């Protein structure tokens, strides 16, 4: 059973949305609320290991959203498949000031338009 909480505010807990069930374009998984009613954008990342230094991957879209939304959080779930998983909530604005490293690891490759035209006519 999933438990929805929003800092003890049942009225806000009812409004929490699992955005990524509908679309992965938004750049976050959950739209939640802080106790004062302000929006909280949550991206969930997980790993089966206990070692937090292993890190997690973020997409370009997630990084763009994190940079543009003031209340963006990453909920890093570690030991996710154990009987006692742990959640480390990380406010994205704090990442820039803390001991985190960002390294690009993937490329998006698209066919040039003239190549797709040649392929479609063959």
Coordinates of N, CA and C in Angstrom, one line a residue:
X1 N 0.8 -1.2 0.0 CA 0.0 0.0 0.0 C 0.9 1.2 0.0
X2 N 0.6 2.2 -0.9 CA 1.4 3.4 -0.9 C 0.9 4.4 0.1
X3 N 1.8 5.1 0.7 CA 1.4 6.1 1.7 C 1.7 7.5 1.1
X4 N 0.6 8.3 1.0 CA 0.8 9.7 0.6 C 0.9 10.6 1.8
X5 N 1.9 11.4 1.9 CA 2.0 12.4 3.0 C 2.5 13.7 2.4
X6 N 2.1 14.7 3.0 CA 2.6 16.0 2.6 C 2.7 16.9 3.9
X7 N 3.7 16.5 4.7 CA 4.0 17.2 5.9 C 2.8 17.3 6.9
X8 N 2.0 16.3 7.0 CA 0.9 16.3 7.9 C -0.4 17.0 7.4
X9 N -0.4 17.4 6.1 CA -1.5 18.1 5.6 C -2.3 17.2 4.7
X10 N -3.4 16.6 5.2 CA -4.2 15.7 4.4 C -4.8 16.3 3.2
X11 N -5.1 17.6 3.2 CA -5.7 18.3 2.1 C -4.7 18.3 0.9
X12 N -3.4 18.5 1.3 CA -2.4 18.5 0.2 C -2.0 17.1 -0.2
X13 N -2.0 16.2 0.7 CA -1.7 14.8 0.3 C -2.6 14.3 -0.7
X14 N -3.9 14.7 -0.7 CA -4.8 14.3 -1.7 C -4.5 14.8 -3.1
X15 N -3.7 15.9 -3.2 CA -3.4 16.5 -4.4 C -2.1 16.0 -5.1
X16 N -1.4 15.2 -4.4 CA -0.1 14.7 -4.9 C -0.4 13.9 -6.2
X17 N 0.4 14.2 -7.2 CA 0.3 13.5 -8.5 C 1.5 12.7 -8.9
X18 N 1.3 11.5 -9.4 CA 2.4 10.7 -9.9 C 2.5 11.0 -11.4
X19 N 3.2 12.0 -11.7 CA 3.3 12.6 -13.1 C 3.8 11.6 -14.1
X20 N 4.9 10.9 -13.7 CA 5.5 10.0 -14.6 C 4.7 8.8 -15.1
X21 N 3.6 8.5 -14.4 CA 2.7 7.5 -14.9 C 2.0 7.9 -16.1
X22 N 1.8 9.2 -16.3 CA 1.2 9.7 -17.5 C 2.1 10.1 -18.6
X23 N 3.3 10.6 -18.2 CA 4.3 11.1 -19.2 C 5.6 11.2 -18.6
X24 N 6.7 10.9 -19.4 CA 8.0 11.1 -18.9 C 8.7 12.4 -19.4
X25 N 7.8 13.3 -20.0 CA 8.3 14.5 -20.6 C 8.5 15.6 -19.6
X26 N 7.9 15.5 -18.4 CA 7.9 16.6 -17.5 C 9.2 16.8 -16.8
X27 N 10.1 15.8 -16.7 CA 11.4 15.9 -16.1 C 11.4 15.7 -14.6
X28 N 10.2 15.2 -14.1 CA 10.1 14.8 -12.7 C 9.1 13.8 -12.6
X29 N 9.1 13.0 -11.5 CA 8.2 11.9 -11.3 C 6.9 12.2 -10.5
X30 N 7.0 13.1 -9.5 CA 5.9 13.3 -8.6 C 5.8 14.8 -8.4
X31 N 4.6 15.3 -8.4 CA 4.2 16.7 -8.0 C 3.6 16.6 -6.6
X32 N 4.4 17.2 -5.7 CA 3.9 17.2 -4.3 C 3.9 18.6 -3.8
X33 N 3.7 18.7 -2.5 CA 3.5 20.0 -1.8 C 4.2 20.1 -0.5
X34 N 4.8 21.3 -0.2 CA 5.4 21.5 1.1 C 4.3 21.9 2.0
X35 N 4.6 22.0 3.3 CA 3.6 22.3 4.3 C 2.9 23.6 4.1
X36 N 3.6 24.6 3.5 CA 3.0 25.9 3.2 C 2.2 25.9 1.9
X37 N 2.1 24.7 1.3 CA 1.3 24.7 0.0 C 2.1 24.9 -1.2
X38 N 3.4 25.2 -1.1 CA 4.2 25.5 -2.3 C 4.5 24.1 -3.0
X39 N 4.6 24.2 -4.3 CA 4.9 23.0 -5.1 C 6.2 22.4 -4.8
X40 N 6.3 21.1 -4.8 CA 7.6 20.3 -4.7 C 7.6 19.4 -5.9
X41 N 8.7 19.5 -6.7 CA 8.9 18.6 -7.9 C 9.9 17.5 -7.5
X42 N 9.5 16.3 -7.6 CA 10.3 15.2 -7.1 C 10.7 14.3 -8.2
X43 N 12.0 14.1 -8.4 CA 12.5 13.1 -9.3 C 13.1 11.9 -8.4
X44 N 12.6 10.7 -8.7 CA 13.0 9.6 -7.9 C 14.1 8.8 -8.6
X45 N 15.2 8.6 -7.9 CA 16.3 7.7 -8.4 C 16.6 6.6 -7.4
X46 N 17.0 5.5 -7.9 CA 17.2 4.4 -7.0 C 18.4 3.5 -7.4
X47 N 18.9 2.8 -6.4 CA 19.9 1.8 -6.6 C 19.8 0.7 -5.6
X48 N 20.2 -0.5 -6.0 CA 20.1 -1.6 -5.1 C 21.2 -1.7 -4.1
X49 N 22.3 -0.9 -4.3 CA 23.4 -1.0 -3.4 C 23.3 0.1 -2.3
X50 N 24.2 -0.1 -1.2 CA 24.2 0.8 -0.1 C 25.1 2.0 -0.3
X51 N 26.0 1.8 -1.2 CA 27.1 2.8 -1.4 C 26.5 4.0 -2.2
X52 N 26.3 5.1 -1.5 CA 25.8 6.3 -2.1 C 26.7 7.0 -3.1
X53 N 28.0 6.6 -3.0 CA 29.0 7.2 -4.0 C 28.8 6.6 -5.4
X54 N 28.0 5.6 -5.5 CA 27.8 5.0 -6.9 C 27.0 6.0 -7.7
X55 N 26.2 6.9 -7.1 CA 25.5 7.9 -7.8 C 24.3 7.4 -8.6
X56 N 23.8 8.3 -9.5 CA 22.6 8.0 -10.2 C 22.7 8.8 -11.6
X57 N 21.9 8.4 -12.5 CA 21.9 9.1 -13.8 C 20.7 10.1 -13.9
X58 N 20.9 11.2 -14.5 CA 19.9 12.1 -14.8 C 19.9 12.4 -16.3
X59 N 18.7 12.6 -16.9 CA 18.6 12.9 -18.3 C 18.8 14.4 -18.5
X60 N 19.0 14.7 -19.7 CA 19.2 16.2 -20.1 C 17.9 16.9 -19.7
X61 N 16.8 16.3 -20.0 CA 15.5 17.0 -19.6 C 15.4 17.2 -18.1
X62 N 15.7 16.2 -17.4 CA 15.7 16.3 -15.9 C 16.6 17.4 -15.4
X63 N 17.8 17.5 -16.0 CA 18.7 18.6 -15.6 C 18.1 19.9 -15.9
X64 N 17.5 20.1 -17.1 CA 16.9 21.3 -17.5 C 15.8 21.7 -16.5
X65 N 14.9 20.8 -16.2 CA 13.8 21.1 -15.3 C 14.4 21.4 -13.9
X66 N 15.4 20.7 -13.4 CA 16.0 21.0 -12.1 C 16.6 22.4 -12.1
X67 N 17.2 22.8 -13.2 CA 17.7 24.2 -13.2 C 16.6 25.2 -13.3
X68 N 15.5 24.9 -13.8 CA 14.5 25.9 -14.0 C 13.4 26.0 -12.9
X69 N 13.3 24.9 -12.2 CA 12.2 24.8 -11.1 C 12.9 25.1 -9.7
X70 N 12.4 26.0 -9.0 CA 13.0 26.4 -7.7 C 12.9 25.4 -6.6
X71 N 11.9 24.5 -6.6 CA 11.7 23.6 -5.5 C 11.8 22.1 -6.1
X72 N 12.9 21.8 -6.7 CA 13.1 20.5 -7.4 C 14.0 19.7 -6.4
X73 N 13.5 18.5 -6.2 CA 14.2 17.5 -5.3 C 14.4 16.2 -6.0
X74 N 15.5 15.6 -5.6 CA 15.8 14.2 -6.0 C 15.7 13.4 -4.8
X75 N 14.8 12.4 -4.9 CA 14.7 11.4 -3.8 C 15.5 10.2 -4.2
X76 N 16.7 10.1 -3.6 CA 17.6 9.0 -3.9 C 17.4 7.8 -3.0
X77 N 16.8 6.8 -3.6 CA 16.5 5.6 -2.8 C 17.6 4.6 -3.0
X78 N 18.3 4.2 -1.8 CA 19.3 3.3 -1.9 C 19.0 2.0 -1.1
X79 N 19.7 0.9 -1.4 CA 19.3 -0.4 -0.9 C 17.8 -0.7 -1.2
X80 N 17.4 -0.3 -2.4 CA 16.0 -0.3 -2.8 C 15.4 -1.6 -2.7
X81 N 16.1 -2.7 -3.0 CA 15.4 -4.0 -3.0 C 15.6 -4.7 -1.6
X82 N 16.2 -4.1 -0.7 CA 16.4 -4.7 0.7 C 15.1 -4.5 1.5
X83 N 15.1 -5.1 2.7 CA 14.0 -5.0 3.6 C 13.9 -3.6 4.2
X84 N 15.0 -2.9 4.2 CA 15.1 -1.6 4.8 C 15.7 -0.6 3.8
X85 N 15.0 -0.3 2.7 CA 15.5 0.8 1.8 C 15.5 2.1 2.6
X86 N 16.4 3.0 2.1 CA 16.5 4.3 2.7 C 16.3 5.4 1.6
X87 N 15.8 6.5 2.0 CA 15.6 7.6 1.1 C 16.4 8.8 1.5
X88 N 17.2 9.3 0.6 CA 17.9 10.6 0.8 C 17.3 11.7 0.0
X89 N 16.5 12.6 0.6 CA 16.0 13.7 -0.2 C 17.1 14.7 -0.4
X90 N 17.3 15.1 -1.7 CA 18.3 16.1 -2.0 C 17.7 17.3 -2.7
X91 N 17.8 18.5 -2.2 CA 17.3 19.6 -2.8 C 18.3 20.0 -3.9
X92 N 17.8 20.1 -5.2 CA 18.7 20.3 -6.3 C 19.6 21.5 -6.1
X93 N 19.0 22.6 -5.6 CA 19.8 23.8 -5.4 C 21.0 23.6 -4.5
X94 N 20.9 22.6 -3.6 CA 22.0 22.3 -2.7 C 23.1 21.5 -3.4
X95 N 22.8 20.8 -4.5 CA 23.7 20.0 -5.2 C 24.9 20.9 -5.7
X96 N 24.5 22.0 -6.2 CA 25.6 22.9 -6.8 C 26.6 23.4 -5.7
X97 N 26.2 23.4 -4.4 CA 27.0 23.9 -3.4 C 27.7 22.7 -2.6
X98 N 27.3 21.5 -2.9 CA 27.8 20.4 -2.2 C 28.9 19.6 -3.0
X99 N 29.2 18.4 -2.5 CA 30.2 17.6 -3.0 C 29.6 16.6 -4.1
X100 N 29.1 17.1 -5.2 CA 28.5 16.3 -6.2 C 29.3 16.6 -7.5
X101 N 29.4 15.6 -8.4 CA 30.0 15.8 -9.7 C 29.1 15.4 -10.8
X102 N 29.0 16.2 -11.8 CA 28.1 16.0 -13.0 C 29.0 15.6 -14.2
X103 N 28.8 14.5 -14.8 CA 29.6 14.1 -15.9 C 28.7 13.6 -17.0
X104 N 28.8 14.1 -18.3 CA 27.9 13.6 -19.3 C 28.4 12.2 -19.7
X105 N 27.4 11.3 -19.9 CA 27.8 9.9 -20.2 C 27.1 9.3 -21.4
X106 N 26.1 10.1 -22.0 CA 25.4 9.6 -23.2 C 25.3 10.6 -24.2
X107 N 25.0 10.2 -25.4 CA 24.8 11.1 -26.6 C 23.5 10.7 -27.2
X108 N 22.7 11.7 -27.7 CA 21.5 11.4 -28.5 C 21.9 11.6 -29.9
X109 N 21.7 10.5 -30.7 CA 22.1 10.5 -32.1 C 20.8 10.5 -33.0
X110 N 20.7 11.4 -33.9 CA 19.5 11.4 -34.8 C 20.1 11.4 -36.2
X111 N 19.3 10.8 -37.1 CA 19.7 10.8 -38.5 C 19.5 12.1 -39.1
X112 N 20.4 12.5 -40.0 CA 20.3 13.8 -40.8 C 19.1 13.6 -41.7
X113 N 18.4 14.7 -42.0 CA 17.2 14.7 -42.8 C 17.4 14.1 -44.2
X114 N 18.6 14.4 -44.8 CA 18.8 13.8 -46.2 C 19.0 12.3 -46.1
X115 N 19.5 11.8 -45.0 CA 19.6 10.3 -44.9 C 18.3 9.6 -44.7
X116 N 17.4 10.3 -43.9 CA 16.1 9.6 -43.7 C 15.3 9.7 -44.9
X117 N 15.4 10.7 -45.7 CA 14.7 10.8 -47.0 C 15.2 9.7 -48.0
X118 N 16.5 9.5 -48.0 CA 17.0 8.5 -48.9 C 16.6 7.1 -48.4
X119 N 16.5 6.8 -47.2 CA 16.1 5.6 -46.6 C 14.6 5.3 -46.9
X120 N 13.8 6.3 -46.7 CA 12.4 6.1 -46.9 C 12.0 5.9 -48.4
X121 N 12.8 6.4 -49.3 CA 12.5 6.2 -50.8 C 13.1 4.9 -51.3
X122 N 14.0 4.3 -50.6 CA 14.6 3.0 -51.1 C 13.7 1.8 -50.9

